[in-house]
Coordinates of C-alpha atoms in Angstrom, one line a residue:
X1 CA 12.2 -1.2 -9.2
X2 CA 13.9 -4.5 -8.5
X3 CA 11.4 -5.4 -5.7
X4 CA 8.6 -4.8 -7.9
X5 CA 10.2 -7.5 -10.6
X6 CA 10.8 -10.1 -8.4
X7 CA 8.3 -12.8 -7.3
X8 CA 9.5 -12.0 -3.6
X9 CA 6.8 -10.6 -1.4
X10 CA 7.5 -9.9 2.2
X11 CA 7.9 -7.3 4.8
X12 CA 11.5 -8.4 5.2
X13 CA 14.5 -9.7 3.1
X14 CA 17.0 -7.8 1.1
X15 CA 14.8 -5.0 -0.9
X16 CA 13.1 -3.5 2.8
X17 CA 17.0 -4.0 4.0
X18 CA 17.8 -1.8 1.0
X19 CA 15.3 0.4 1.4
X20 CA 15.7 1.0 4.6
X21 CA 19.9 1.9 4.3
X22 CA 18.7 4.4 1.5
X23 CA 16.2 6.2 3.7
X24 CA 19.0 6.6 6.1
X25 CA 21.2 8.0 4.0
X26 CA 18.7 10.5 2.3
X27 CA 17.6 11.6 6.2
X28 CA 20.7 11.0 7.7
X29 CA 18.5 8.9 10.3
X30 CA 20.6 6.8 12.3
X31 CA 18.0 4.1 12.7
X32 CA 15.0 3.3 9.9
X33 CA 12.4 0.5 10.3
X34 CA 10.4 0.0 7.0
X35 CA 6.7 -1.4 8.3
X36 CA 3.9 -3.2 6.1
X37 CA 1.1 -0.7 7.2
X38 CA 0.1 2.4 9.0
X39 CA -0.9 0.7 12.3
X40 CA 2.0 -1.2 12.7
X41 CA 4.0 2.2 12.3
X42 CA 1.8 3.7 14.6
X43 CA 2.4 0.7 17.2
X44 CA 6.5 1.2 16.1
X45 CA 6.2 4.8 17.2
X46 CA 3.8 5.0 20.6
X47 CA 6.2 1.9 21.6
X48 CA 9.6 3.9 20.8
X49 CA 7.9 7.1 22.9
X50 CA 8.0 4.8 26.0
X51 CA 3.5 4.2 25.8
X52 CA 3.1 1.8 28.4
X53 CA -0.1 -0.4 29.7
X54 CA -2.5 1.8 31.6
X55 CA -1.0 5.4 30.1
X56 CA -3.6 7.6 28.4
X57 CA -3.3 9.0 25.2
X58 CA -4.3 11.8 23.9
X59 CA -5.9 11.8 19.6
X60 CA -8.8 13.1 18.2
X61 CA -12.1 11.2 18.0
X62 CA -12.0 12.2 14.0
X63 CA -9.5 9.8 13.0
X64 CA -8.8 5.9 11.4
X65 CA -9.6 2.9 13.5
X66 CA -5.8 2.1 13.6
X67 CA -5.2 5.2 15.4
X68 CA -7.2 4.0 18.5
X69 CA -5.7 0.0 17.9
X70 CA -2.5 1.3 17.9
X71 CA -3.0 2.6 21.9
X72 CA -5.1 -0.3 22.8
X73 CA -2.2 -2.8 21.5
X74 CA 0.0 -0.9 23.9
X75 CA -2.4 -1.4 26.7
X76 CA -3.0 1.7 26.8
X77 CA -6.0 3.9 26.6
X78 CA -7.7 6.6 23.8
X79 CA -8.2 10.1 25.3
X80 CA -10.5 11.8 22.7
X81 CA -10.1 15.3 22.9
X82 CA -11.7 17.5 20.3

């Protein structure tokens, strides 16, 4: 509630710090990162699974834009399979 009161907009600072400490707790997750939108937790997550430039992998061809961004920002390439 805090963060929505205050005049301070960001994807950083102390309410995401907060935020993130609280989401640990509650999962008992030993690291949480707190991102501004679906593709950059996408990106997070196909980066943290070791994704590297010139892998293929595999999603749907039904799916967001960001899904398929999310690859191609790792270098990597969509494999639509159905």
């Amino acid at each position: 509630v805090d963060a929505l009161k205050s005049t301070f907009v960001s994807s950083v600072g102390q309410h995401v710090n907060e935020f993130e400490r609280k989401i640990a707790e509650f999962t008992g997750a030993h690291y949480v990162v707190a991102t501004n939108n679906g593709t950059a937790a996408l990106h997070t997550a196909l980066c943290l699974a070791g994704v590297q430039c010139g892998d293929e992998v595999i999603t749907q061809p039904l799916t967001f834009v960001a899904t398929c961004n999310a690859i191609r920002y790792c270098g990597a390439e969509p494999l639509f399979i159905d």
